[in-house]
mmCIF file of N, CA, C and O in Angstrom:
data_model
loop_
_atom_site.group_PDB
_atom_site.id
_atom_site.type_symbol
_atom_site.label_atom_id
_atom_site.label_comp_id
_atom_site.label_asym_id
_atom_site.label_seq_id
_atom_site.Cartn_x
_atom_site.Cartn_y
_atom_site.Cartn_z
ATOM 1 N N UNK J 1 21.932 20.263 -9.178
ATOM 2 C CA UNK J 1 21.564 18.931 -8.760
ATOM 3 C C UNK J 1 20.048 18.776 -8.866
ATOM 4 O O UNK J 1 19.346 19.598 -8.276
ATOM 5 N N UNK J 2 19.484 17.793 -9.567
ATOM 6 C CA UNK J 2 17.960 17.079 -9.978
ATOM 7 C C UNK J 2 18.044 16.131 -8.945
ATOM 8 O O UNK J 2 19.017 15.384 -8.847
ATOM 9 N N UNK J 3 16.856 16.101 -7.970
ATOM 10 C CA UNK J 3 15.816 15.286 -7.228
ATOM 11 C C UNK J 3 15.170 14.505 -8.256
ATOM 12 O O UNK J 3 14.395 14.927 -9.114
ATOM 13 N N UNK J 4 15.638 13.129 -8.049
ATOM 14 C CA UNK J 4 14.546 12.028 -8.667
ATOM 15 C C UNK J 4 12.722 11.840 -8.501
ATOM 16 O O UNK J 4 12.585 11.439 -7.345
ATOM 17 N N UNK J 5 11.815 11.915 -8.917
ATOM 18 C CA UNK J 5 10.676 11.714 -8.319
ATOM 19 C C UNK J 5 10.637 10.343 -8.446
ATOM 20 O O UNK J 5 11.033 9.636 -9.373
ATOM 21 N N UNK J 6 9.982 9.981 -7.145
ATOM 22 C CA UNK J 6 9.960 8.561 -7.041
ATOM 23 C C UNK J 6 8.470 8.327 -7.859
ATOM 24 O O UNK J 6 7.850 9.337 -8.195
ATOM 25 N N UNK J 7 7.898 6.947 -8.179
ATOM 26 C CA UNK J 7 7.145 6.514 -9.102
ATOM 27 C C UNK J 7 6.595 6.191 -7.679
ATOM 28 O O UNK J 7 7.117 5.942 -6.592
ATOM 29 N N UNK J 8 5.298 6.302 -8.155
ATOM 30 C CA UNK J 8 3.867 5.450 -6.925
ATOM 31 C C UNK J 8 4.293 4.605 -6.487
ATOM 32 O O UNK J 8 4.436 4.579 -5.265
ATOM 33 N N UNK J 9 4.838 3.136 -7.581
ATOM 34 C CA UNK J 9 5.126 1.810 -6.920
ATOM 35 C C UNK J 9 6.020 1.922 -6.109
ATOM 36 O O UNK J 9 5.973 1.169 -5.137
ATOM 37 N N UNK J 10 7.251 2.986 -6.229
ATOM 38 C CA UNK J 10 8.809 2.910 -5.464
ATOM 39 C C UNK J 10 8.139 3.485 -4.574
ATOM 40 O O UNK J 10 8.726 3.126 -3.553
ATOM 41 N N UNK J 11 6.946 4.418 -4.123
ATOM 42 C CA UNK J 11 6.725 4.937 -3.054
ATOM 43 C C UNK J 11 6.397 3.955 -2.019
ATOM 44 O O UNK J 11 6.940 3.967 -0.915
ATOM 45 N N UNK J 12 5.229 2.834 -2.484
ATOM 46 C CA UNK J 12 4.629 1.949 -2.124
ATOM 47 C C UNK J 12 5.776 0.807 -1.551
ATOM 48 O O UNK J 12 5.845 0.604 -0.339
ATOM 49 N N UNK J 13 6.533 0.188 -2.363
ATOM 50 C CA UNK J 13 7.620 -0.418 -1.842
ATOM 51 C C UNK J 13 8.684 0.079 -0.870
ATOM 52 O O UNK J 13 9.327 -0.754 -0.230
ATOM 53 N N UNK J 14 8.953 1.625 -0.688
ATOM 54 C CA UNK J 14 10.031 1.963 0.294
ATOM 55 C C UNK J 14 9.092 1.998 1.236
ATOM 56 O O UNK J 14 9.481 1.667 2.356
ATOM 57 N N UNK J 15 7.411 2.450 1.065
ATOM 58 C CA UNK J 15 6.850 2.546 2.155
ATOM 59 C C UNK J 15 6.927 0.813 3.053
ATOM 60 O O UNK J 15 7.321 0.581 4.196
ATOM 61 N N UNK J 16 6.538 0.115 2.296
ATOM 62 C CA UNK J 16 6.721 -1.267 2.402
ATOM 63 C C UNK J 16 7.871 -1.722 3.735
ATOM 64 O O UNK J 16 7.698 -1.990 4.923
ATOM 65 N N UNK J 17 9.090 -1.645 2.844
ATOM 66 C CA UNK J 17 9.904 -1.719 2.835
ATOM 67 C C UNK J 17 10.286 -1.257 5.044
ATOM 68 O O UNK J 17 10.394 -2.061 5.970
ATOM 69 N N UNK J 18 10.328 -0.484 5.057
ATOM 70 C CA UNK J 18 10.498 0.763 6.038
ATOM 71 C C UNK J 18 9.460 0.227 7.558
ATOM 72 O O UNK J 18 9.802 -0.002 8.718
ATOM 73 N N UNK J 19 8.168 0.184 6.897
ATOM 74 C CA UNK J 19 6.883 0.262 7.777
ATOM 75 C C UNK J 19 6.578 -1.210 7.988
ATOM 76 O O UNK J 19 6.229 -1.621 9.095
ATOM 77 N N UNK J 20 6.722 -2.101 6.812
ATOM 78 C CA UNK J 20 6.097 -3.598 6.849
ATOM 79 C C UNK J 20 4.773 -3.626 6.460
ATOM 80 O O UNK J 20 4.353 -4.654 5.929
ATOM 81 N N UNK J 21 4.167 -2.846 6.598
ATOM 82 C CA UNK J 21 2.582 -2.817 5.801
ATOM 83 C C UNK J 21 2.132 -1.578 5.717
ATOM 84 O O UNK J 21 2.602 -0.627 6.342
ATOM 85 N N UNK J 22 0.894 -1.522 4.685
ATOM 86 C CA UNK J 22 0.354 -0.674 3.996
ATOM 87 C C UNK J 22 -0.927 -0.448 3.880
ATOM 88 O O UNK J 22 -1.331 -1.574 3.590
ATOM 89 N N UNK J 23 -2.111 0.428 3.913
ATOM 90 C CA UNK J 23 -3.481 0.019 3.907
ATOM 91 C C UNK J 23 -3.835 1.044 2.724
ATOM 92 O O UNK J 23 -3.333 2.132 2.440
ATOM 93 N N UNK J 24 -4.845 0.338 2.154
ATOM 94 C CA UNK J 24 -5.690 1.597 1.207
ATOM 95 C C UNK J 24 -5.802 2.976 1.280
ATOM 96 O O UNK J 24 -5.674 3.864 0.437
ATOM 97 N N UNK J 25 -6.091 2.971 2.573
ATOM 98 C CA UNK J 25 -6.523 4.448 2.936
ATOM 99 C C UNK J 25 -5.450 5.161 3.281
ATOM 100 O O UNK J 25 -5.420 6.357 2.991
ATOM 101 N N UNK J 26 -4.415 4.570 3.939
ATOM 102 C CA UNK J 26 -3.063 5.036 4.250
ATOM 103 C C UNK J 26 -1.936 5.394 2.922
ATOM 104 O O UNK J 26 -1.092 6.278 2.779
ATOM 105 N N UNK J 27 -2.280 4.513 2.260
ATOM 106 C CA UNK J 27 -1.365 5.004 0.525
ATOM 107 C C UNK J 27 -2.298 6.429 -0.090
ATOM 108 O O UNK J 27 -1.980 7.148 -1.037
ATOM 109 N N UNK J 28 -3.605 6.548 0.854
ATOM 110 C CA UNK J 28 -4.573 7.904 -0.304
ATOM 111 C C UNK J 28 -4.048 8.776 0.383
ATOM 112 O O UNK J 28 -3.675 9.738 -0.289
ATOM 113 N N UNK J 29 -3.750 8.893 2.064
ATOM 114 C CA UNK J 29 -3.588 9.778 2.654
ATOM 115 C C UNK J 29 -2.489 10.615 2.643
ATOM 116 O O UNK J 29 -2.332 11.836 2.684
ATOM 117 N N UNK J 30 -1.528 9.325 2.555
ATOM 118 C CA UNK J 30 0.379 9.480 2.617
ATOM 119 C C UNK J 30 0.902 10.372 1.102
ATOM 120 O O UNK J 30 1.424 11.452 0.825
ATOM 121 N N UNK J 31 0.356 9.084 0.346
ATOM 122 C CA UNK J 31 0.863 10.020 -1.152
ATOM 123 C C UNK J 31 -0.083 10.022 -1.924
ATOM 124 O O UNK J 31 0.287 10.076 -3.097
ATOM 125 N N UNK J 32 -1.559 9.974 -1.732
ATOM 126 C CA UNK J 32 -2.104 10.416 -3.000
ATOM 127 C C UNK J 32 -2.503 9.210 -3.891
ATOM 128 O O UNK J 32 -3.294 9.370 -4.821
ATOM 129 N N UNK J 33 -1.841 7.753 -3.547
ATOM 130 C CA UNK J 33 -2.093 7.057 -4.170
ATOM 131 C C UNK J 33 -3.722 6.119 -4.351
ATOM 132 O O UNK J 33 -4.282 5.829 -3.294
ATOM 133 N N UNK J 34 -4.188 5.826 -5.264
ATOM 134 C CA UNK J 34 -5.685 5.465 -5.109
ATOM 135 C C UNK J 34 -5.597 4.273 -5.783
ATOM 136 O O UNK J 34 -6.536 3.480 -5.710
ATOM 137 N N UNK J 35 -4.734 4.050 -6.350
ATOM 138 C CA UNK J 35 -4.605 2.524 -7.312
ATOM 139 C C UNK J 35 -3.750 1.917 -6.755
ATOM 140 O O UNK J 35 -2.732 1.610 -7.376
ATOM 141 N N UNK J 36 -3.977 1.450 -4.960
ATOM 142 C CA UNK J 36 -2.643 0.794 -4.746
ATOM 143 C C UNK J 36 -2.860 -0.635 -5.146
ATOM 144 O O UNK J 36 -1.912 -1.419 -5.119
ATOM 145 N N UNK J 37 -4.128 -1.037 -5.536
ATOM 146 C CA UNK J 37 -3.800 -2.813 -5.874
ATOM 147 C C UNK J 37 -3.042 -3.132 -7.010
ATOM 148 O O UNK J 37 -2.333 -4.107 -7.260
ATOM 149 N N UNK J 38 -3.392 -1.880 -7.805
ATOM 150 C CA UNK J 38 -2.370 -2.126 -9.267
ATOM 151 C C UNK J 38 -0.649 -1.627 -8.517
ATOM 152 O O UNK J 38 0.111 -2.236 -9.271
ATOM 153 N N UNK J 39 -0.144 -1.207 -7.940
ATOM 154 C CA UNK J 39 1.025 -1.368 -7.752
ATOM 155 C C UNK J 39 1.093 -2.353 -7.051
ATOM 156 O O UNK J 39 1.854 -3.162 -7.582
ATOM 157 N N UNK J 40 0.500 -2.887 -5.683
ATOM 158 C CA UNK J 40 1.040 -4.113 -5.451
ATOM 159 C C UNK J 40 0.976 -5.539 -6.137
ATOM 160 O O UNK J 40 1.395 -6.641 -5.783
ATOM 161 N N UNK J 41 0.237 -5.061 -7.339
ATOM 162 C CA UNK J 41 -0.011 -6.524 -7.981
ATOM 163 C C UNK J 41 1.072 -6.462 -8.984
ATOM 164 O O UNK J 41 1.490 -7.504 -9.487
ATOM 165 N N UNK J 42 1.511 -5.412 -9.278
ATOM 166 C CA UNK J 42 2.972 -5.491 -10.305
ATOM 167 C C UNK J 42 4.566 -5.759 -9.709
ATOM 168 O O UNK J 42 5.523 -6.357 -10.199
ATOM 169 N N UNK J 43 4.337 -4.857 -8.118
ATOM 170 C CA UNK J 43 5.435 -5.752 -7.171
ATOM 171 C C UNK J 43 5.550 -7.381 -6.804
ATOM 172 O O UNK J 43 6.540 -8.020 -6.447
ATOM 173 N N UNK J 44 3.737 -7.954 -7.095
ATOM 174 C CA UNK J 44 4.312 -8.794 -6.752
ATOM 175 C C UNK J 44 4.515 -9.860 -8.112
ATOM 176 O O UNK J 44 4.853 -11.034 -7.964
ATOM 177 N N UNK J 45 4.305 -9.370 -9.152
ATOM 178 C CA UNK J 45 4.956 -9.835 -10.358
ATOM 179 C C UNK J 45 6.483 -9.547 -10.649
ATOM 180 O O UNK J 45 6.981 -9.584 -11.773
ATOM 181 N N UNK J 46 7.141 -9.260 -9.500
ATOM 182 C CA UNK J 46 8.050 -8.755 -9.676
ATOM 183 C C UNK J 46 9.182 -9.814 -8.917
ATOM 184 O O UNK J 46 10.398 -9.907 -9.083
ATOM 185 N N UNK J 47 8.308 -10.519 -8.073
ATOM 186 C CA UNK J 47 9.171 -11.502 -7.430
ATOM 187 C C UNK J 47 8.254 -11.178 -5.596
ATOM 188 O O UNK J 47 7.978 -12.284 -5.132
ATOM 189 N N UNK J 48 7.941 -10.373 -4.916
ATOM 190 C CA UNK J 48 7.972 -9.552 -3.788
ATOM 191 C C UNK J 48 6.607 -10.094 -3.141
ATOM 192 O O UNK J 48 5.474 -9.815 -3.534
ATOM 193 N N UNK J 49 6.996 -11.035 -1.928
ATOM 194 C CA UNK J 49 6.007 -11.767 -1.226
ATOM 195 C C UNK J 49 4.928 -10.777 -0.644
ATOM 196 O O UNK J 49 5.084 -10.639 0.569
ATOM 197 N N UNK J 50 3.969 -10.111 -1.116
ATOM 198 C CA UNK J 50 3.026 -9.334 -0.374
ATOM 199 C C UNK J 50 1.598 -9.725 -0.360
ATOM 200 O O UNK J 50 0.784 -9.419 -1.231
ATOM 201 N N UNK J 51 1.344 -10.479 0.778
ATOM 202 C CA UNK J 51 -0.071 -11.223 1.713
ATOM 203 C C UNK J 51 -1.141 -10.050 1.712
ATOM 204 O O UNK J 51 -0.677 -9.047 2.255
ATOM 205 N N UNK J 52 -2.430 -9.892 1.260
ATOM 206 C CA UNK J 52 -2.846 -9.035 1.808
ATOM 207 C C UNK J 52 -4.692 -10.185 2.850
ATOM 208 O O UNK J 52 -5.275 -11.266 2.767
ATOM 209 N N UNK J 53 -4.753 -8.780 3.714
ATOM 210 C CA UNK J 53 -6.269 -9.003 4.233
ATOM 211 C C UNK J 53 -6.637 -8.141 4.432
ATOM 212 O O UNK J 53 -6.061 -7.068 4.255
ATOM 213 N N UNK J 54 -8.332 -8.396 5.111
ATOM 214 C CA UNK J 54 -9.077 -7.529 4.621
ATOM 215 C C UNK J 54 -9.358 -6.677 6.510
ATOM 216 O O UNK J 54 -9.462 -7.616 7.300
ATOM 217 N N UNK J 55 -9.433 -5.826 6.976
ATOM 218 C CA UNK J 55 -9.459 -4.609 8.097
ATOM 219 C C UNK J 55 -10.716 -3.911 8.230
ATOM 220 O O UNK J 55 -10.966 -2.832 7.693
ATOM 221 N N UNK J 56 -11.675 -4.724 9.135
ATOM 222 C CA UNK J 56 -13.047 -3.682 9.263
ATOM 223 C C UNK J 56 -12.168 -2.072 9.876
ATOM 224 O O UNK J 56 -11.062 -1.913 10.391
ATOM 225 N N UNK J 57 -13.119 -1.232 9.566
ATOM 226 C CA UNK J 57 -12.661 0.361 9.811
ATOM 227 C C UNK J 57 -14.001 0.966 9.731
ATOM 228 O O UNK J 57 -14.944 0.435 9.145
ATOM 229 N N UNK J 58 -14.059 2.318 10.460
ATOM 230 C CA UNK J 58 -15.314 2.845 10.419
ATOM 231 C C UNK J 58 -14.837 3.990 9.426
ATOM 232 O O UNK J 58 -13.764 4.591 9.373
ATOM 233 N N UNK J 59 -15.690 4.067 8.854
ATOM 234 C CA UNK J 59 -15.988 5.619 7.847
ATOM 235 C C UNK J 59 -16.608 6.931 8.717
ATOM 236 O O UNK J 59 -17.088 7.038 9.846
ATOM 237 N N UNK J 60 -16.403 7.671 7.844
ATOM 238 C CA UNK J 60 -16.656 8.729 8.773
ATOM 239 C C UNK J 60 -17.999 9.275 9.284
ATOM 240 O O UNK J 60 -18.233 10.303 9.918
ATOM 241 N N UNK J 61 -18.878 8.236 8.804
ATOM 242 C CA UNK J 61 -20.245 8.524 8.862
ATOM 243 C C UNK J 61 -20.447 7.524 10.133
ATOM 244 O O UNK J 61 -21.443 7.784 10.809
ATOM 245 N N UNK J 62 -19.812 6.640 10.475
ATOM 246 C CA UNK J 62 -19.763 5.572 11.567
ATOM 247 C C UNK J 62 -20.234 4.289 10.865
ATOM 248 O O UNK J 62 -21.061 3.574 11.431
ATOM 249 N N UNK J 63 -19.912 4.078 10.071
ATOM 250 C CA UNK J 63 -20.500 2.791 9.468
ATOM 251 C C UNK J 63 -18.934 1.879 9.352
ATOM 252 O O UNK J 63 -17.765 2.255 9.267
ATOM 253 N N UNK J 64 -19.605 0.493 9.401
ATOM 254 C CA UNK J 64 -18.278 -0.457 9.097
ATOM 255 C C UNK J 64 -18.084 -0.353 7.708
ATOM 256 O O UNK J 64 -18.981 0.029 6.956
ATOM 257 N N UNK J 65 -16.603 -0.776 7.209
ATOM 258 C CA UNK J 65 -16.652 -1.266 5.831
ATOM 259 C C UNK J 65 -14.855 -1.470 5.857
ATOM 260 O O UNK J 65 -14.038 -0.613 6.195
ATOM 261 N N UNK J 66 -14.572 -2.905 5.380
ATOM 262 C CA UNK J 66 -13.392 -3.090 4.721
ATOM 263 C C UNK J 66 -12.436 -2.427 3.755
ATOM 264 O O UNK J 66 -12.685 -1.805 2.722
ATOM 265 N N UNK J 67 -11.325 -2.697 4.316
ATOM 266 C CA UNK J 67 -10.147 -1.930 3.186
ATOM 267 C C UNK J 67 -8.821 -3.165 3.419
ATOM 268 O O UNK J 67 -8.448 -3.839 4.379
ATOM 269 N N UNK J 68 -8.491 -3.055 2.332
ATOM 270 C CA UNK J 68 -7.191 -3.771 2.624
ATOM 271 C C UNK J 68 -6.238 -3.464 2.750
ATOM 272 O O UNK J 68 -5.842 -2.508 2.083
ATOM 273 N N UNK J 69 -5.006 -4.390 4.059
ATOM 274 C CA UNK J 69 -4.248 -3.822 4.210
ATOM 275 C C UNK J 69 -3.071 -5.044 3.732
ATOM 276 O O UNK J 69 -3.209 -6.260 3.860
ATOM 277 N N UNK J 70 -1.935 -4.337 3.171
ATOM 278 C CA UNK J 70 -0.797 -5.262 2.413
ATOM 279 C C UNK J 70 0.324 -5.120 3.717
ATOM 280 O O UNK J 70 0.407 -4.302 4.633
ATOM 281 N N UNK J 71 1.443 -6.770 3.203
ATOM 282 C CA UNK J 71 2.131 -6.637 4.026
ATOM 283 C C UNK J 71 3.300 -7.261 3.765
ATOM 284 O O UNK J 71 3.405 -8.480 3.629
ATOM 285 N N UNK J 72 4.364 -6.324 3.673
ATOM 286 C CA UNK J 72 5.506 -7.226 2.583
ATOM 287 C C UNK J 72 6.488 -8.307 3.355
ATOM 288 O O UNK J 72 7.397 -7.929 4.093
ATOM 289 N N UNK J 73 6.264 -9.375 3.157
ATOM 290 C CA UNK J 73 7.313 -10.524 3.612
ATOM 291 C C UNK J 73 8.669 -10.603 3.177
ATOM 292 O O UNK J 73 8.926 -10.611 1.973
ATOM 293 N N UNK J 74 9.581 -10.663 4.069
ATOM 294 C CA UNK J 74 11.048 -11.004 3.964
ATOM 295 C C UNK J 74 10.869 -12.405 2.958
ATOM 296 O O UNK J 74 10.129 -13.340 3.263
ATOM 297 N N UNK J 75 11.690 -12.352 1.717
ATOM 298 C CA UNK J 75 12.162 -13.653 1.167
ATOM 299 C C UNK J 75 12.511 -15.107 1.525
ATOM 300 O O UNK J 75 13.331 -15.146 2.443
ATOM 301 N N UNK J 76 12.274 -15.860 1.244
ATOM 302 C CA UNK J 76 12.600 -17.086 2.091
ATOM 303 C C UNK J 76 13.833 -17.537 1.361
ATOM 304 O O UNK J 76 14.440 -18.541 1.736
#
C-alpha cells in the first residue's frame, strides 16, 4: 500500500478546510510552505471564497510587521 503525498495547495486547503484560517507564518511553520499566496490565489481561481487581511505580529527581534492571514468562507 502507497501513501499519497499531498500537494502544498491540498495541504493549504485541508488546512483551510479543518482550521478556517491560515497565516503566512503558520503555513512556513506547519509544512514548510513559503509561497502560500500563490496557492491561495490558485484556490481561489478555483471557485473557493478566501478573504484575506493583514495581522500586526512581533518578530523576533521585537519589532512590528504584518503578515497575512487567509480565511476560507463557506459558499453561498
Amino acid at each position: 500500500m502507497t501513501t499519497k503525498k499531498l500537494t502544498q495547495k491540498q495541504q493549504v486547503l485541508d488546512h483551510l478546510k479543518k482550521y478556517k484560517s491560515l497565516t503566512s507564518w503558520d503555513a512556513i511553520m506547519e509544512y514548510g510552505i513559503t509561497r502560500l499566496s500563490h496557492h491561495i490565489y490558485c484556490l481561489r481561481c478555483e471557485g473557493f471564497i478566501i478573504p484575506d487581511e493583514r495581522i500586526k505580529v512581533k518578530t523576533r527581534l521585537g519589532r512590528d510587521t504584518n503578515i497575512s492571514k487567509y480565511t476560507l468562507r463557506d459558499a453561498v
